[in-house]
CSV table of C-alpha atoms in Angstrom, one decimal:
chain,number,residue,atom,x,y,z
A,1,MET,CA,28.5,-6.5,-8.5
A,2,TYR,CA,26.2,-9.2,-7.3
A,3,MET,CA,26.3,-10.0,-3.7
A,4,ASN,CA,25.8,-12.8,-1.3
A,5,ILE,CA,23.3,-11.5,1.4
A,6,LEU,CA,22.0,-12.8,4.6
A,7,LEU,CA,18.7,-11.3,6.1
A,8,ALA,CA,18.5,-12.3,9.8
A,9,GLY,CA,15.0,-12.2,11.4
A,10,GLU,CA,11.5,-11.1,10.3
A,11,PHE,CA,9.2,-8.3,11.0
A,12,SER,CA,5.9,-8.3,9.3
A,13,GLY,CA,7.2,-9.5,6.1
A,14,LEU,CA,10.1,-6.9,5.8
A,15,HIS,CA,12.8,-9.3,4.9
A,16,SER,CA,10.9,-11.8,3.0
A,17,ASN,CA,9.7,-8.9,0.6
A,18,LEU,CA,13.1,-7.3,0.6
A,19,ALA,CA,14.7,-10.7,-0.5
A,20,LYS,CA,12.2,-10.9,-3.5
A,21,GLY,CA,13.4,-7.6,-4.7
A,22,LEU,CA,17.0,-8.5,-4.2
A,23,ARG,CA,16.5,-11.7,-6.1
A,24,LYS,CA,15.0,-9.9,-9.0
A,25,LEU,CA,18.3,-7.8,-9.3
A,26,GLY,CA,20.2,-11.0,-9.4
A,27,HIS,CA,21.6,-11.2,-5.8
A,28,ASN,CA,21.8,-14.4,-3.7
A,29,VAL,CA,19.8,-14.0,-0.5
A,30,THR,CA,19.3,-16.4,2.5
A,31,VAL,CA,16.5,-15.4,5.0
A,32,ILE,CA,16.7,-17.0,8.4
A,33,SER,CA,13.8,-16.4,10.6
A,34,SER,CA,10.9,-17.8,12.5
A,35,GLY,CA,8.6,-16.6,9.6
A,36,ASP,CA,7.4,-13.9,12.3
A,37,SER,CA,5.8,-16.7,14.2
A,38,TRP,CA,2.1,-17.6,13.2
A,39,LYS,CA,2.3,-15.0,10.3
A,40,GLY,CA,4.1,-17.6,8.5
A,41,PHE,CA,6.3,-15.5,6.2
A,42,GLU,CA,8.7,-17.3,3.9
A,43,ALA,CA,12.2,-18.2,5.0
A,44,ASP,CA,15.0,-20.0,3.5
A,45,VAL,CA,16.1,-21.4,7.0
A,46,LEU,CA,13.0,-21.5,9.2
A,47,ILE,CA,13.7,-21.7,13.0
A,48,ASP,CA,10.2,-23.0,13.8
A,49,PRO,CA,8.8,-21.3,17.0
A,50,LYS,CA,6.6,-24.1,17.8
A,51,THR,CA,9.4,-26.7,18.3
A,52,LYS,CA,10.6,-27.4,21.9
A,53,PRO,CA,12.9,-24.9,23.1
A,54,LEU,CA,16.2,-27.1,23.2
A,55,ALA,CA,15.3,-28.5,19.6
A,56,ARG,CA,14.9,-24.8,18.5
A,57,HIS,CA,18.1,-23.6,20.1
A,58,LEU,CA,20.1,-26.5,18.5
A,59,GLN,CA,18.5,-25.8,15.1
A,60,CYS,CA,19.4,-22.1,15.3
A,61,LEU,CA,23.0,-22.7,16.4
A,62,SER,CA,23.5,-25.5,13.8
A,63,ALA,CA,22.3,-23.1,11.0
A,64,ILE,CA,24.3,-20.1,12.1
A,65,VAL,CA,27.7,-21.8,12.6
A,66,ARG,CA,27.6,-22.7,8.8
A,67,MET,CA,26.9,-19.0,7.9
A,68,LYS,CA,30.0,-17.1,6.8
A,69,LYS,CA,31.6,-15.0,4.1
A,70,PHE,CA,28.4,-13.2,3.3
A,71,ASP,CA,29.0,-9.8,1.6
A,72,VAL,CA,26.2,-8.4,3.7
A,73,VAL,CA,24.6,-9.6,7.0
A,74,GLN,CA,21.4,-7.6,8.0
A,75,PHE,CA,19.6,-7.9,11.3
A,76,VAL,CA,15.9,-6.9,11.4
A,77,ASN,CA,16.2,-6.3,15.2
A,78,PRO,CA,18.5,-6.9,18.2
A,79,ILE,CA,16.2,-9.9,18.7
A,80,CYS,CA,16.3,-11.9,15.5
A,81,PHE,CA,15.7,-15.4,16.5
A,82,PRO,CA,12.8,-17.2,18.5
A,83,VAL,CA,15.3,-18.3,21.4
A,84,ASN,CA,16.0,-16.9,24.8
A,85,PRO,CA,17.6,-13.4,24.8
A,86,ARG,CA,21.1,-14.4,25.9
A,87,PHE,CA,21.2,-17.1,23.3
A,88,ASN,CA,20.0,-14.7,20.7
A,89,TYR,CA,22.9,-12.2,21.5
A,90,TRP,CA,25.5,-15.0,21.1
A,91,MET,CA,24.0,-16.0,17.7
A,92,ILE,CA,24.2,-12.2,16.5
A,93,LYS,CA,27.9,-12.0,18.1
A,94,LEU,CA,28.8,-15.1,16.1
A,95,LEU,CA,27.6,-13.6,12.9
A,96,LEU,CA,29.3,-10.5,13.7
A,97,SER,CA,32.5,-12.0,14.0
A,98,LYS,CA,32.4,-14.0,10.9
A,99,ASN,CA,31.2,-11.2,8.6
A,100,SER,CA,32.6,-7.7,8.2
A,101,ARG,CA,29.8,-5.7,6.6
A,102,THR,CA,26.8,-5.9,8.9
A,103,PHE,CA,23.7,-3.7,9.1
A,104,LEU,CA,20.8,-3.2,11.7
A,105,MET,CA,17.3,-2.4,10.8
A,106,ALA,CA,15.6,0.1,13.1
A,107,ALA,CA,12.1,-1.5,12.5
A,108,GLY,CA,10.3,-2.1,15.7
A,109,ASP,CA,10.7,-2.5,19.4
A,110,ASP,CA,14.2,-2.0,20.6
A,111,ALA,CA,16.0,-0.3,23.5
A,112,TYR,CA,16.5,3.0,21.6
A,113,TYR,CA,12.8,3.1,20.6
A,114,TRP,CA,11.7,2.7,24.3
A,115,LYS,CA,14.5,5.0,25.7
A,116,ASN,CA,14.0,7.9,23.4
A,117,GLY,CA,10.4,7.5,22.0
A,118,ALA,CA,8.7,8.9,25.0
A,119,GLU,CA,10.7,12.2,24.7
A,120,ARG,CA,11.0,12.5,20.8
A,121,LEU,CA,7.6,11.3,19.8
A,122,ASP,CA,6.2,14.2,21.7
A,123,LYS,CA,2.6,14.2,20.3
A,124,TYR,CA,1.7,10.6,21.4
A,125,THR,CA,3.3,7.2,21.8
A,126,PRO,CA,2.1,3.4,22.1
A,127,PHE,CA,3.9,2.6,25.0
A,128,ASP,CA,1.3,2.6,27.7
A,129,ASP,CA,-1.0,0.6,25.5
A,130,MET,CA,1.7,-1.8,24.5
A,131,LEU,CA,2.5,-2.5,28.2
A,132,LYS,CA,-1.2,-2.8,29.0
A,133,TYR,CA,-2.6,-4.8,26.1
A,134,ASP,CA,0.4,-6.4,24.4
A,135,LEU,CA,2.9,-7.2,27.1
A,136,LYS,CA,0.5,-7.2,29.9
A,137,ASN,CA,3.4,-6.0,32.1
A,138,SER,CA,4.8,-2.8,33.7
A,139,VAL,CA,8.0,-3.0,31.9
A,140,THR,CA,9.4,-4.6,28.7
A,141,ILE,CA,12.6,-6.5,28.0
A,142,CYS,CA,13.7,-3.6,25.9
A,143,GLN,CA,14.1,-1.7,29.2
A,144,ASP,CA,16.3,-4.3,30.8
A,145,PRO,CA,19.9,-3.0,31.4
A,146,ARG,CA,21.4,-6.2,29.6
A,147,TYR,CA,19.2,-5.7,26.7
A,148,VAL,CA,20.1,-1.9,26.4
A,149,GLU,CA,23.7,-2.7,26.8
A,150,PHE,CA,23.5,-5.3,23.9
A,151,ASN,CA,21.5,-3.0,21.7
A,152,GLU,CA,24.1,-0.3,22.2
A,153,HIS,CA,26.9,-2.7,21.5
A,154,LEU,CA,25.2,-3.9,18.2
A,155,ALA,CA,24.4,-0.2,17.0
A,156,SER,CA,28.0,0.6,17.4
A,157,ALA,CA,29.4,-2.8,15.8
A,158,VAL,CA,27.4,-2.6,12.7
A,159,THR,CA,28.4,-0.8,9.6
A,160,LYS,CA,25.2,1.3,9.4
A,161,ILE,CA,21.7,1.4,11.1
A,162,ILE,CA,18.8,1.7,8.6
A,163,PRO,CA,15.5,2.9,9.8
A,164,CYS,CA,12.2,2.0,8.0
A,165,ALA,CA,10.1,4.9,9.5
A,166,PHE,CA,10.2,8.2,11.1
A,167,ASP,CA,9.3,6.7,14.5
A,168,TYR,CA,12.4,4.6,14.5
A,169,TRP,CA,14.7,7.1,12.8
A,170,VAL,CA,14.0,9.8,15.3
A,171,CYS,CA,14.8,7.4,18.1
A,172,TYR,CA,18.2,6.6,16.8
A,173,LYS,CA,18.9,10.2,15.7
A,174,GLY,CA,22.3,11.4,16.8
A,175,ILE,CA,24.2,8.1,16.2
A,176,ASP,CA,27.0,8.6,13.6
A,177,ASN,CA,26.2,5.4,11.5
A,178,LEU,CA,22.4,6.1,11.1
A,179,THR,CA,21.2,6.4,7.5
A,180,ALA,CA,18.1,8.3,6.3
A,181,PRO,CA,15.0,6.0,6.4
A,182,ILE,CA,14.2,3.6,3.6
A,183,PRO,CA,10.6,2.7,3.0
A,184,LEU,CA,9.2,-0.7,3.6
A,185,PRO,CA,9.4,-3.2,0.6
A,186,VAL,CA,6.4,-4.8,-1.0
A,187,ASP,CA,6.5,-7.4,-3.8
A,188,LEU,CA,3.9,-5.7,-6.1
A,189,THR,CA,3.5,-8.7,-8.3
A,190,GLU,CA,2.0,-10.6,-5.4
A,191,PHE,CA,-0.5,-7.7,-4.7
A,192,GLU,CA,-2.8,-7.3,-7.7
A,193,TYR,CA,-4.5,-3.9,-8.0
A,194,THR,CA,-8.2,-4.2,-8.3
A,195,PRO,CA,-10.5,-1.2,-8.5
A,196,ASN,CA,-11.8,-0.1,-5.2
A,197,VAL,CA,-15.6,-0.5,-5.8
A,198,VAL,CA,-18.2,-0.5,-3.3
A,199,LYS,CA,-20.2,-3.7,-3.8
A,200,ASN,CA,-23.9,-4.3,-2.9
A,201,GLY,CA,-24.0,-0.6,-1.6
A,202,LYS,CA,-22.0,-1.1,1.5
A,203,VAL,CA,-18.6,0.3,2.3
A,204,ARG,CA,-16.5,-2.4,3.8
A,205,VAL,CA,-14.3,-1.1,6.7
A,206,PHE,CA,-11.5,-3.5,7.9
A,207,HIS,CA,-9.1,-3.5,10.8
A,208,GLY,CA,-6.8,-6.3,11.5
A,209,LEU,CA,-6.1,-7.5,15.1
A,210,ASN,CA,-2.3,-7.7,15.8
A,211,ARG,CA,-0.5,-6.2,18.5
A,212,VAL,CA,-3.6,-4.3,19.6
A,213,GLY,CA,-1.8,-2.1,22.0
A,214,MET,CA,0.9,-1.0,19.4
A,215,LYS,CA,-2.1,-0.4,16.8
A,216,GLY,CA,-4.4,1.3,19.2
A,217,THR,CA,-7.1,-1.1,18.6
A,218,ARG,CA,-9.1,0.1,21.7
A,219,TYR,CA,-9.7,3.4,19.9
A,220,VAL,CA,-10.8,1.6,16.6
A,221,GLU,CA,-13.2,-0.7,18.5
A,222,LYS,CA,-15.0,2.4,20.2
A,223,ALA,CA,-15.0,4.4,16.9
A,224,PHE,CA,-16.5,1.3,15.0
A,225,GLU,CA,-19.3,1.0,17.6
A,226,ILE,CA,-20.1,4.7,17.0
A,227,LEU,CA,-20.0,4.4,13.3
A,228,LYS,CA,-22.1,1.2,13.3
A,229,GLN,CA,-25.0,3.2,14.9
A,230,LYS,CA,-25.0,5.8,12.3
A,231,TYR,CA,-24.0,4.0,9.1
A,232,SER,CA,-25.4,0.4,9.7
A,233,SER,CA,-27.3,0.6,6.3
A,234,GLU,CA,-24.3,2.2,4.2
A,235,ALA,CA,-21.2,0.4,5.7
A,236,GLU,CA,-20.1,-2.9,7.5
A,237,PHE,CA,-17.3,-2.8,10.0
A,238,ILE,CA,-15.0,-5.8,10.4
A,239,ILE,CA,-12.3,-6.6,13.1
A,240,GLU,CA,-10.3,-9.8,12.7
A,241,GLY,CA,-7.3,-11.0,14.3
A,242,ARG,CA,-4.3,-13.2,14.2
A,243,LEU,CA,-5.0,-14.3,10.8
A,244,PRO,CA,-2.4,-16.2,8.7
A,245,PHE,CA,-0.9,-14.0,6.0
A,246,PRO,CA,-3.0,-15.3,3.1
A,247,ALA,CA,-6.1,-14.9,5.0
A,248,TYR,CA,-5.3,-11.3,6.2
A,249,ILE,CA,-4.5,-10.4,2.4
A,250,LYS,CA,-7.9,-11.8,1.5
A,251,ALA,CA,-9.6,-9.8,4.1
A,252,MET,CA,-7.9,-6.5,2.9
A,253,LYS,CA,-8.8,-7.2,-0.7
A,254,GLU,CA,-12.5,-7.5,0.2
A,255,ALA,CA,-12.4,-4.2,2.2
A,256,ASN,CA,-12.7,-0.7,0.7
A,257,ILE,CA,-11.1,1.1,3.6
A,258,VAL,CA,-8.3,-0.4,5.9
A,259,VAL,CA,-7.9,1.1,9.2
A,260,ASP,CA,-4.4,0.1,10.4
A,261,GLN,CA,-2.3,1.8,13.0
A,262,VAL,CA,-3.4,4.6,15.3
A,263,ASN,CA,-0.6,5.1,17.8
A,264,SER,CA,2.2,5.6,15.2
A,265,TYR,CA,3.4,8.7,13.4
A,266,GLY,CA,4.1,6.6,10.2
A,267,TRP,CA,2.6,3.7,8.5
A,268,GLY,CA,3.6,-0.1,8.5
A,269,LEU,CA,3.9,-2.9,6.3
A,270,ASN,CA,0.2,-3.9,6.4
A,271,ALA,CA,-0.7,-0.4,5.4
A,272,ALA,CA,1.9,-0.5,2.5
A,273,MET,CA,0.2,-3.8,1.3
A,274,GLY,CA,-3.3,-2.1,1.5
A,275,LEU,CA,-1.9,0.8,-0.6
A,276,ALA,CA,-0.6,-1.8,-3.1
A,277,LEU,CA,-3.9,-3.4,-3.4
A,278,GLY,CA,-5.6,-0.1,-4.2
A,279,ARG,CA,-7.4,0.3,-1.0
A,280,VAL,CA,-8.1,3.5,1.0
A,281,VAL,CA,-5.7,3.1,3.9
A,282,VAL,CA,-6.2,5.1,7.3
A,283,SER,CA,-3.1,5.0,9.4
A,284,GLY,CA,-0.4,7.1,10.9
A,285,ALA,CA,0.8,9.6,8.2
A,286,GLU,CA,1.9,12.7,10.3
A,287,PRO,CA,3.8,15.5,8.4
A,288,GLU,CA,6.9,14.3,10.1
A,289,ALA,CA,6.6,10.8,8.8
A,290,LEU,CA,5.9,12.1,5.4
A,291,GLY,CA,8.8,14.5,5.5
A,292,ALA,CA,11.4,11.7,6.5
A,293,PHE,CA,10.8,10.4,3.0
A,294,GLY,CA,10.9,13.9,1.2
A,295,LEU,CA,7.0,13.8,0.8
A,296,GLU,CA,4.5,16.5,1.4
A,297,THR,CA,1.4,14.6,0.6
A,298,SER,CA,0.1,11.0,0.3
A,299,PRO,CA,-3.1,9.1,-0.3
A,300,LEU,CA,-2.9,7.9,3.3
A,301,ILE,CA,-5.5,9.3,5.7
A,302,ASN,CA,-3.8,10.3,8.9
A,303,ILE,CA,-5.2,9.5,12.2
A,304,ARG,CA,-4.2,10.0,15.8
A,305,PRO,CA,-5.2,8.1,19.0
A,306,SER,CA,-8.6,9.5,19.3
A,307,VAL,CA,-11.9,8.0,18.8
A,308,ASP,CA,-13.5,11.3,17.8
A,309,ASP,CA,-10.8,11.7,15.0
A,310,ILE,CA,-11.2,8.1,13.7
A,311,VAL,CA,-14.9,8.5,13.6
A,312,SER,CA,-14.6,11.8,11.7
A,313,GLN,CA,-12.0,10.5,9.2
A,314,VAL,CA,-14.0,7.3,8.3
A,315,ALA,CA,-17.4,9.0,8.3
A,316,THR,CA,-16.1,11.4,5.7
A,317,LEU,CA,-14.9,8.5,3.5
A,318,ILE,CA,-18.3,6.7,3.8
A,319,GLU,CA,-20.2,9.8,3.1
A,320,ASN,CA,-18.1,10.4,-0.1
A,321,LYS,CA,-17.9,6.7,-1.0
A,322,LYS,CA,-17.9,7.6,-4.8
A,323,GLY,CA,-14.3,9.0,-4.1
A,324,LEU,CA,-13.0,5.7,-2.8
A,325,LEU,CA,-12.2,4.4,-6.3
A,326,ALA,CA,-9.9,7.5,-7.1
A,327,ILE,CA,-8.1,7.3,-3.6
A,328,GLY,CA,-7.5,3.7,-4.4
A,329,GLU,CA,-5.9,4.4,-7.6
A,330,GLU,CA,-3.7,6.9,-5.9
A,331,SER,CA,-2.9,4.5,-3.3
A,332,ARG,CA,-1.6,1.9,-5.9
A,333,LEU,CA,0.5,4.6,-7.7
A,334,PHE,CA,2.0,5.6,-4.4
A,335,ALA,CA,2.9,2.0,-3.5
A,336,GLU,CA,4.6,1.7,-7.0
A,337,LYS,CA,6.6,5.0,-6.2
A,338,MET,CA,7.5,4.3,-2.7
A,339,HIS,CA,7.4,0.6,-1.9
A,340,ASP,CA,8.1,-1.5,-4.9
A,341,SER,CA,10.5,-4.1,-3.6
A,342,VAL,CA,12.9,-3.9,-6.4
A,343,LYS,CA,13.2,-0.1,-6.0
A,344,VAL,CA,13.6,-0.5,-2.3
A,345,ALA,CA,16.2,-3.2,-2.8
A,346,SER,CA,18.2,-1.0,-4.9
A,347,ARG,CA,18.2,1.7,-2.1
A,348,PHE,CA,19.6,-0.9,0.3
A,349,ILE,CA,22.1,-2.0,-2.0
A,350,LYS,CA,23.5,1.7,-2.3
A,351,VAL,CA,23.7,1.9,1.6
A,352,TRP,CA,25.4,-1.6,1.9
A,353,GLU,CA,28.0,-0.6,-0.9
A,354,GLY,CA,28.6,2.7,0.9
A,355,ARG,CA,27.2,4.9,-1.9
């Protein structure tokens, strides 16, 4: 049965990639989002975050009052739209009132992540770094009692809660309508595999600046400074930030090693894209994160928030650069198995249909 689906909000391309997989399966999909701000992901209804607040709020309201009778509505987060939090809540409640089968992604910052993460992610968390470097505050809106109340209301109101990684699944664990994690989707047709060949004798190591606290960039920067001193003739180390999506993908394509998240147990969508391109991806890949997807091994190189650990893992790769090609091949095969947007979309459909 083909469905009419609304995907509300964006998180690093999650919904835009999922929409592509769903459309290939014949479903009608509408994505309403800000394009994840400056990243510029595709949206069928774009709520432009650069417009003035009043115009943005009116644009959001005008779009949502017309949205009804969807077979499925899925929210990427309790804050879906680039409007003030209270207005965001009203828009979500409006969609809940007009649609019977609704779903919430556990895919980023929310009240459950902040409330339960410190206890349940017992090896390390990103929270201190996020407060200091990303939010530049001692608290986050996710800890505001009104936000917590709404997140709890939304979690109980939706049909199912669908996590995209171990980090988020464990923070919702114990809630009756929580599903098993579903991997992040990547439209593999847009990420052409190219052999991971070292050019001009220098290994290119890339780290993208985006939410530096969440990613643990301070550890990467220190590690890169140490690595530069030892491997200046054998490798180059690139850190670039706030790139539009096409420029970010170009930077990953030109790299041999992509160093992504340090502060997380699992890997995110940027890492999944790097895998699809056939690059060696250094990121969170703890045994718990693999186990959440029924995996024992992966081509991902696990790192923790430790300068010494990052130096050690990247140095080993540089010193064994002839092996980068083979790891890159494994990366692509892993992406085809785990992250192909059509396969991932099929898994979402099963949840949405109650199978």
